[in-house]
Amino acid sequence: MPRFRQILDTMTAYKPGKAVAAPDGRSYKLSSNESPYDPLPSVVEAIAEGARQVNRYPDPGAVELTEAIAERFGVPAEHIALGAGSVTVAQQLFETVGEPGAEVVYAWRSFEAYPLLADLAGVKSVTVPLAGEDHDLDAMAEAINDRTRMVLVCNPNNPTSTAIRRAELEAFLDRVPEDVLVVLDEAYREYVRDEDVPDGLTLYGDRPNVAVLRTFSKAYGLAGLRVGYVIAPEPVATAVRKTIVPFAVNHLAQIAAIASLKAEDELQERVERVVKERTRVREALIAQGWTVPPTEANFVWLRLGERTPDFAAACAVEGVAVRPFGVEGARVSIGSPEANDAFLAAAGRFRR
């Protein structure tokens, strides 16, 4: 039998959100933080036209998309590195710092892929428990030592939905040594409505060690095509680009992302609908008697403890797939009004 890396014997593979169906066939997938809306017609048209060229390799440098992102956010193109979804760009970031003895600090619980990516990159995870549902930035700063190469800050945090405000985040960044890379994972930035939660792009410009991670999978509705990017000072972006798998961002993904940026006003209307539904769902859950932290993402979080598996099973019977996390809690994506109503009905019955 071939010999494999020993770390594979202890790793647990990433578990994506699952779909379920009720006995009557109803199925509402609220387990993957996807957009509940179909792609815009203009984006579908661009994809269809682009399909005529899939016999050719994609642009390996994704030059046109890079320039479109640079123009959209007012940053130099040299500050941008792309990948097949933000999780893949995160993997590239791990690979830029990963070597024997290196450590990476992040909150826990946070994005479930972080431990997997750390293991694959051969770095040690240093996990810092959340303070309630929030990052404990003081404890994270204290966890940094001379072996620390990178710190991940998921803002808003997945799966707990909470976000860090400006003063607290800036004070934390001031404490991090300049030779430690800080990655602000902002996959849900477009859903933030608290004006005191900073846009990472307003923080990275004069900080040589801050990178901002974004995705087209959530608000832009391109989860099935996999496009993510990081905006960072040029030395960081250059290092990340060296780790990309050749042709990782496929031709249709590049075309769809460019078309989505052109149609951003229309997409923002859909984001506002999700935000409105988010408020409705959270208020309804609180009225049912649940404790639901403030959310700045496209999901809500219920800390259920040992009831988590039973809650997920009860929702599944109603055709509603939620995302359980062991015996900690459940994350529930905001879907269509119909899907949200089905979830609220299931949650209300479980509560009784």
CSV table of C-alpha atoms in Angstrom, one decimal:
chain,number,residue,atom,x,y,z
A,1,MET,CA,0.0,0.0,0.0
A,2,PRO,CA,1.3,3.5,-0.8
A,3,ARG,CA,2.6,5.6,2.1
A,4,PHE,CA,0.6,8.7,2.8
A,5,ARG,CA,1.1,11.8,5.0
A,6,GLN,CA,0.5,10.9,8.6
A,7,ILE,CA,-1.7,13.9,9.1
A,8,LEU,CA,-4.3,12.4,6.9
A,9,ASP,CA,-5.0,9.7,9.5
A,10,THR,CA,-6.2,12.3,12.0
A,11,MET,CA,-7.9,14.8,9.6
A,12,THR,CA,-11.7,15.0,9.3
A,13,ALA,CA,-12.8,16.0,5.8
A,14,TYR,CA,-14.8,19.2,5.3
A,15,LYS,CA,-18.6,18.5,5.6
A,16,PRO,CA,-20.7,20.7,3.4
A,17,GLY,CA,-24.3,21.5,4.1
A,18,LYS,CA,-26.7,18.8,3.1
A,19,ALA,CA,-30.1,18.8,1.5
A,20,VAL,CA,-33.1,17.0,3.1
A,21,ALA,CA,-36.7,16.4,2.0
A,22,ALA,CA,-40.0,16.0,3.9
A,23,PRO,CA,-42.2,13.1,3.3
A,24,ASP,CA,-44.4,15.3,1.1
A,25,GLY,CA,-41.3,16.2,-1.0
A,26,ARG,CA,-40.8,19.7,0.3
A,27,SER,CA,-37.1,20.6,0.5
A,28,TYR,CA,-35.5,23.8,1.7
A,29,LYS,CA,-31.7,23.9,1.9
A,30,LEU,CA,-30.7,26.4,4.5
A,31,SER,CA,-27.4,24.7,5.4
A,32,SER,CA,-24.9,26.3,3.0
A,33,ASN,CA,-25.2,30.1,3.1
A,34,GLU,CA,-26.0,30.2,-0.6
A,35,SER,CA,-27.9,33.0,-2.3
A,36,PRO,CA,-31.6,32.0,-2.6
A,37,TYR,CA,-31.9,33.7,-6.0
A,38,ASP,CA,-31.1,32.5,-9.5
A,39,PRO,CA,-28.3,34.3,-11.3
A,40,LEU,CA,-29.3,37.6,-13.0
A,41,PRO,CA,-30.3,37.2,-16.6
A,42,SER,CA,-27.3,39.3,-17.7
A,43,VAL,CA,-25.0,37.0,-15.9
A,44,VAL,CA,-26.6,33.9,-17.4
A,45,GLU,CA,-26.3,35.4,-20.8
A,46,ALA,CA,-22.6,36.1,-20.3
A,47,ILE,CA,-22.1,32.5,-19.1
A,48,ALA,CA,-23.9,31.1,-22.1
A,49,GLU,CA,-21.9,33.2,-24.5
A,50,GLY,CA,-18.7,32.2,-22.7
A,51,ALA,CA,-19.5,28.6,-23.0
A,52,ARG,CA,-18.6,28.8,-26.7
A,53,GLN,CA,-14.9,29.2,-25.7
A,54,VAL,CA,-14.6,26.4,-23.1
A,55,ASN,CA,-12.4,24.4,-25.5
A,56,ARG,CA,-9.7,27.0,-24.6
A,57,TYR,CA,-7.8,27.3,-21.4
A,58,PRO,CA,-8.9,30.3,-19.2
A,59,ASP,CA,-6.7,33.3,-18.8
A,60,PRO,CA,-4.2,32.1,-16.2
A,61,GLY,CA,-3.8,35.6,-14.8
A,62,ALA,CA,-7.5,36.5,-14.9
A,63,VAL,CA,-6.4,39.9,-16.1
A,64,GLU,CA,-9.8,41.3,-17.0
A,65,LEU,CA,-11.4,40.2,-13.8
A,66,THR,CA,-8.5,41.5,-11.8
A,67,GLU,CA,-8.8,44.9,-13.4
A,68,ALA,CA,-12.6,44.9,-12.8
A,69,ILE,CA,-12.1,44.2,-9.1
A,70,ALA,CA,-9.4,46.8,-8.9
A,71,GLU,CA,-11.7,49.4,-10.5
A,72,ARG,CA,-14.6,48.4,-8.3
A,73,PHE,CA,-12.7,48.8,-5.1
A,74,GLY,CA,-10.3,51.5,-6.1
A,75,VAL,CA,-7.2,49.4,-5.4
A,76,PRO,CA,-4.1,48.7,-7.5
A,77,ALA,CA,-4.4,45.5,-9.6
A,78,GLU,CA,-1.1,44.4,-8.1
A,79,HIS,CA,-2.8,44.1,-4.7
A,80,ILE,CA,-5.2,41.4,-5.9
A,81,ALA,CA,-4.8,37.6,-6.0
A,82,LEU,CA,-7.5,35.3,-7.2
A,83,GLY,CA,-8.5,31.7,-6.5
A,84,ALA,CA,-11.3,29.1,-6.9
A,85,GLY,CA,-13.4,30.5,-4.1
A,86,SER,CA,-12.3,32.2,-1.0
A,87,VAL,CA,-11.7,28.9,0.7
A,88,THR,CA,-9.1,28.1,-1.9
A,89,VAL,CA,-7.6,31.6,-1.6
A,90,ALA,CA,-7.4,30.9,2.2
A,91,GLN,CA,-5.6,27.6,1.4
A,92,GLN,CA,-3.1,29.7,-0.7
A,93,LEU,CA,-2.6,32.0,2.2
A,94,PHE,CA,-1.9,29.1,4.5
A,95,GLU,CA,0.6,27.8,1.9
A,96,THR,CA,2.4,31.2,1.8
A,97,VAL,CA,3.2,30.9,5.6
A,98,GLY,CA,3.3,27.2,6.1
A,99,GLU,CA,6.5,25.6,7.0
A,100,PRO,CA,7.6,23.3,9.9
A,101,GLY,CA,7.2,25.0,13.3
A,102,ALA,CA,4.8,27.7,12.0
A,103,GLU,CA,1.7,28.5,13.9
A,104,VAL,CA,-1.6,30.1,12.8
A,105,VAL,CA,-4.0,31.7,15.3
A,106,TYR,CA,-7.8,31.8,14.9
A,107,ALA,CA,-11.0,31.9,17.0
A,108,TRP,CA,-13.0,28.7,17.6
A,109,ARG,CA,-15.6,28.1,16.7
A,110,SER,CA,-15.1,29.9,13.4
A,111,PHE,CA,-15.0,28.8,9.7
A,112,GLU,CA,-14.9,25.0,9.7
A,113,ALA,CA,-12.2,24.8,6.9
A,114,TYR,CA,-9.5,26.6,8.9
A,115,PRO,CA,-8.3,23.5,10.8
A,116,LEU,CA,-8.3,21.4,7.6
A,117,LEU,CA,-6.3,24.0,5.7
A,118,ALA,CA,-3.8,24.4,8.6
A,119,ASP,CA,-3.2,20.6,8.7
A,120,LEU,CA,-2.8,20.4,4.9
A,121,ALA,CA,-0.3,23.3,5.0
A,122,GLY,CA,1.7,21.6,7.8
A,123,VAL,CA,1.2,24.4,10.3
A,124,LYS,CA,0.0,24.2,13.9
A,125,SER,CA,-3.5,25.6,14.7
A,126,VAL,CA,-3.7,27.7,17.8
A,127,THR,CA,-7.4,28.1,18.5
A,128,VAL,CA,-8.7,30.7,20.9
A,129,PRO,CA,-12.2,30.1,22.4
A,130,LEU,CA,-14.9,32.6,21.5
A,131,ALA,CA,-16.1,35.0,24.2
A,132,GLY,CA,-19.7,34.0,24.1
A,133,GLU,CA,-20.4,34.3,20.3
A,134,ASP,CA,-17.7,36.9,19.6
A,135,HIS,CA,-14.0,36.8,18.9
A,136,ASP,CA,-11.8,37.3,22.0
A,137,LEU,CA,-9.3,39.6,20.4
A,138,ASP,CA,-7.4,40.2,23.6
A,139,ALA,CA,-6.8,36.5,24.0
A,140,MET,CA,-5.9,36.1,20.3
A,141,ALA,CA,-3.3,38.9,20.6
A,142,GLU,CA,-1.9,37.1,23.7
A,143,ALA,CA,-1.7,33.9,21.7
A,144,ILE,CA,0.7,35.4,19.2
A,145,ASN,CA,4.4,34.4,19.7
A,146,ASP,CA,7.6,34.2,17.6
A,147,ARG,CA,6.2,31.1,15.8
A,148,THR,CA,3.0,32.8,14.7
A,149,ARG,CA,2.9,33.4,11.0
A,150,MET,CA,-0.8,34.3,10.4
A,151,VAL,CA,-3.9,35.3,12.3
A,152,LEU,CA,-7.4,34.7,10.8
A,153,VAL,CA,-10.3,37.0,11.8
A,154,CYS,CA,-13.6,36.0,10.3
A,155,ASN,CA,-15.8,39.1,10.3
A,156,PRO,CA,-18.7,38.5,10.4
A,157,ASN,CA,-17.9,35.2,12.0
A,158,ASN,CA,-19.1,31.9,10.5
A,159,PRO,CA,-21.1,30.3,12.1
A,160,THR,CA,-22.0,32.6,15.0
A,161,SER,CA,-23.0,35.6,12.7
A,162,THR,CA,-21.5,38.3,15.0
A,163,ALA,CA,-19.2,41.1,13.8
A,164,ILE,CA,-16.3,43.0,15.3
A,165,ARG,CA,-16.5,46.8,15.5
A,166,ARG,CA,-13.9,49.2,14.3
A,167,ALA,CA,-12.3,50.4,17.5
A,168,GLU,CA,-11.8,46.9,18.8
A,169,LEU,CA,-10.4,45.6,15.5
A,170,GLU,CA,-8.0,48.5,15.1
A,171,ALA,CA,-6.7,48.1,18.6
A,172,PHE,CA,-6.1,44.4,17.9
A,173,LEU,CA,-4.3,45.2,14.6
A,174,ASP,CA,-2.1,47.6,16.5
A,175,ARG,CA,-1.0,44.8,18.8
A,176,VAL,CA,0.0,42.3,16.0
A,177,PRO,CA,3.6,42.4,15.0
A,178,GLU,CA,4.2,43.5,11.4
A,179,ASP,CA,5.8,40.2,10.5
A,180,VAL,CA,2.6,38.3,11.3
A,181,LEU,CA,0.0,38.3,8.5
A,182,VAL,CA,-3.6,39.2,9.6
A,183,VAL,CA,-6.3,37.9,7.2
A,184,LEU,CA,-9.7,39.6,7.6
A,185,ASP,CA,-12.1,36.9,6.2
A,186,GLU,CA,-15.0,39.0,4.9
A,187,ALA,CA,-17.0,36.5,2.9
A,188,TYR,CA,-20.2,38.1,4.2
A,189,ARG,CA,-19.2,41.7,4.0
A,190,GLU,CA,-22.0,42.7,1.6
A,191,TYR,CA,-24.6,41.8,4.3
A,192,VAL,CA,-23.2,44.0,7.0
A,193,ARG,CA,-25.5,46.9,8.0
A,194,ASP,CA,-23.9,48.0,11.3
A,195,GLU,CA,-22.0,51.1,10.3
A,196,ASP,CA,-19.5,50.6,13.1
A,197,VAL,CA,-18.3,47.3,11.6
A,198,PRO,CA,-15.4,48.3,9.4
A,199,ASP,CA,-14.8,47.4,5.8
A,200,GLY,CA,-11.4,45.7,5.8
A,201,LEU,CA,-10.4,47.6,2.7
A,202,THR,CA,-10.3,50.8,4.8
A,203,LEU,CA,-7.8,49.2,7.2
A,204,TYR,CA,-5.3,47.4,4.9
A,205,GLY,CA,-3.9,50.4,3.0
A,206,ASP,CA,-1.4,51.6,5.6
A,207,ARG,CA,-0.8,48.2,7.3
A,208,PRO,CA,1.7,46.0,5.4
A,209,ASN,CA,0.5,42.8,7.1
A,210,VAL,CA,-3.3,43.0,6.6
A,211,ALA,CA,-5.1,41.1,3.9
A,212,VAL,CA,-8.8,41.1,3.1
A,213,LEU,CA,-10.4,37.9,1.8
A,214,ARG,CA,-13.6,38.1,-0.2
A,215,THR,CA,-15.8,35.9,-2.4
A,216,PHE,CA,-18.3,35.9,-5.3
A,217,SER,CA,-20.1,32.9,-3.8
A,218,LYS,CA,-22.5,34.6,-1.4
A,219,ALA,CA,-24.0,38.0,-2.2
A,220,TYR,CA,-23.0,37.7,-5.9
A,221,GLY,CA,-24.7,34.3,-6.2
A,222,LEU,CA,-21.8,32.4,-7.9
A,223,ALA,CA,-21.2,29.6,-5.4
A,224,GLY,CA,-21.3,27.0,-8.1
A,225,LEU,CA,-18.5,28.7,-10.2
A,226,ARG,CA,-16.0,29.3,-7.4
A,227,VAL,CA,-14.4,32.7,-7.5
A,228,GLY,CA,-12.6,34.3,-4.5
A,229,TYR,CA,-9.9,36.9,-4.1
A,230,VAL,CA,-7.7,38.6,-1.6
A,231,ILE,CA,-6.8,42.3,-1.6
A,232,ALA,CA,-3.5,42.9,0.3
A,233,PRO,CA,-0.3,44.9,0.0
A,234,GLU,CA,1.6,44.0,-3.1
A,235,PRO,CA,4.2,41.7,-1.4
A,236,VAL,CA,1.4,39.7,0.2
A,237,ALA,CA,-0.6,39.4,-3.0
A,238,THR,CA,2.5,38.5,-5.0
A,239,ALA,CA,3.2,35.6,-2.6
A,240,VAL,CA,-0.3,34.4,-2.8
A,241,ARG,CA,-0.3,34.4,-6.6
A,242,LYS,CA,2.7,32.1,-6.5
A,243,THR,CA,0.7,29.4,-4.7
A,244,ILE,CA,-2.3,29.3,-7.1
A,245,VAL,CA,-2.9,26.1,-9.1
A,246,PRO,CA,-2.5,27.0,-12.9
A,247,PHE,CA,-5.9,27.9,-14.5
A,248,ALA,CA,-7.7,27.5,-11.1
A,249,VAL,CA,-10.3,30.2,-11.9
A,250,ASN,CA,-12.1,28.8,-14.9
A,251,HIS,CA,-13.2,30.7,-17.9
A,252,LEU,CA,-16.9,30.8,-17.1
A,253,ALA,CA,-16.2,31.8,-13.5
A,254,GLN,CA,-14.1,34.8,-14.7
A,255,ILE,CA,-16.8,35.8,-17.2
A,256,ALA,CA,-19.6,35.5,-14.6
A,257,ALA,CA,-17.7,37.5,-12.0
A,258,ILE,CA,-17.1,40.3,-14.4
A,259,ALA,CA,-20.7,40.3,-15.4
A,260,SER,CA,-21.8,40.3,-11.8
A,261,LEU,CA,-19.7,43.4,-11.0
A,262,LYS,CA,-21.3,45.2,-13.9
A,263,ALA,CA,-24.8,44.2,-12.5
A,264,GLU,CA,-23.9,45.0,-8.9
A,265,ASP,CA,-26.8,47.5,-8.5
A,266,GLU,CA,-29.3,44.7,-9.3
A,267,LEU,CA,-27.5,42.3,-7.1
A,268,GLN,CA,-27.6,44.7,-4.2
A,269,GLU,CA,-31.4,44.8,-4.4
A,270,ARG,CA,-31.3,41.0,-3.8
A,271,VAL,CA,-28.9,41.5,-0.9
A,272,GLU,CA,-31.4,44.0,0.7
A,273,ARG,CA,-34.1,41.4,0.4
A,274,VAL,CA,-32.0,38.9,2.2
A,275,VAL,CA,-31.2,41.5,4.9
A,276,LYS,CA,-34.9,42.2,5.3
A,277,GLU,CA,-35.7,38.6,5.7
A,278,ARG,CA,-32.8,38.2,8.1
A,279,THR,CA,-34.4,40.8,10.4
A,280,ARG,CA,-37.8,39.1,10.1
A,281,VAL,CA,-36.4,35.6,10.9
A,282,ARG,CA,-34.4,36.8,13.9
A,283,GLU,CA,-37.3,38.8,15.3
A,284,ALA,CA,-39.6,35.8,14.9
A,285,LEU,CA,-37.2,33.5,16.6
A,286,ILE,CA,-36.8,35.8,19.5
A,287,ALA,CA,-40.6,36.1,19.8
A,288,GLN,CA,-40.7,32.3,20.0
A,289,GLY,CA,-38.3,32.5,23.0
A,290,TRP,CA,-35.0,31.7,21.3
A,291,THR,CA,-31.8,33.5,22.1
A,292,VAL,CA,-30.4,34.7,18.8
A,293,PRO,CA,-27.2,36.9,18.6
A,294,PRO,CA,-27.2,39.9,16.4
A,295,THR,CA,-26.3,38.9,12.8
A,296,GLU,CA,-24.4,40.7,10.1
A,297,ALA,CA,-24.3,37.8,7.8
A,298,ASN,CA,-26.8,35.9,5.7
A,299,PHE,CA,-27.6,33.4,8.4
A,300,VAL,CA,-28.6,33.2,12.1
A,301,TRP,CA,-27.1,31.2,14.9
A,302,LEU,CA,-28.8,29.2,17.6
A,303,ARG,CA,-26.6,27.9,20.4
A,304,LEU,CA,-28.5,24.8,21.3
A,305,GLY,CA,-25.9,22.6,23.1
A,306,GLU,CA,-26.9,19.0,23.4
A,307,ARG,CA,-30.2,19.7,21.7
A,308,THR,CA,-28.5,20.5,18.4
A,309,PRO,CA,-28.8,17.1,16.7
A,310,ASP,CA,-32.5,16.8,17.8
A,311,PHE,CA,-33.2,20.3,16.5
A,312,ALA,CA,-31.6,19.5,13.1
A,313,ALA,CA,-33.5,16.3,12.9
A,314,ALA,CA,-36.8,18.0,13.7
A,315,CYS,CA,-36.2,20.6,11.0
A,316,ALA,CA,-35.3,17.8,8.5
A,317,VAL,CA,-38.6,16.1,9.1
A,318,GLU,CA,-40.2,19.4,7.9
A,319,GLY,CA,-38.0,19.4,4.8
A,320,VAL,CA,-35.7,22.1,6.2
A,321,ALA,CA,-31.9,21.5,6.1
A,322,VAL,CA,-30.0,23.4,8.7
A,323,ARG,CA,-26.3,23.2,9.6
A,324,PRO,CA,-25.6,21.5,12.9
A,325,PHE,CA,-22.3,21.9,14.6
A,326,GLY,CA,-21.9,18.9,17.0
A,327,VAL,CA,-23.5,19.7,20.3
A,328,GLU,CA,-22.8,23.4,20.0
A,329,GLY,CA,-25.5,24.9,17.9
A,330,ALA,CA,-27.1,25.3,14.5
A,331,ARG,CA,-26.5,27.8,11.7
A,332,VAL,CA,-29.5,28.6,9.5
A,333,SER,CA,-29.1,30.4,6.2
A,334,ILE,CA,-31.6,33.0,5.2
A,335,GLY,CA,-33.5,31.7,2.2
A,336,SER,CA,-36.6,32.6,0.3
A,337,PRO,CA,-39.6,33.8,2.3
A,338,GLU,CA,-41.3,30.4,1.8
A,339,ALA,CA,-38.2,28.6,3.0
A,340,ASN,CA,-37.8,30.9,6.0
A,341,ASP,CA,-41.5,30.4,6.9
A,342,ALA,CA,-41.0,26.6,6.8
A,343,PHE,CA,-38.0,26.9,9.1
A,344,LEU,CA,-39.8,29.2,11.6
A,345,ALA,CA,-42.7,26.8,11.7
A,346,ALA,CA,-40.3,23.9,12.5
A,347,ALA,CA,-38.5,26.0,15.1
A,348,GLY,CA,-41.7,27.0,16.8
A,349,ARG,CA,-42.9,23.4,17.0
A,350,PHE,CA,-39.6,22.2,18.4
A,351,ARG,CA,-39.7,25.1,21.0
A,352,ARG,CA,-43.1,23.9,22.2
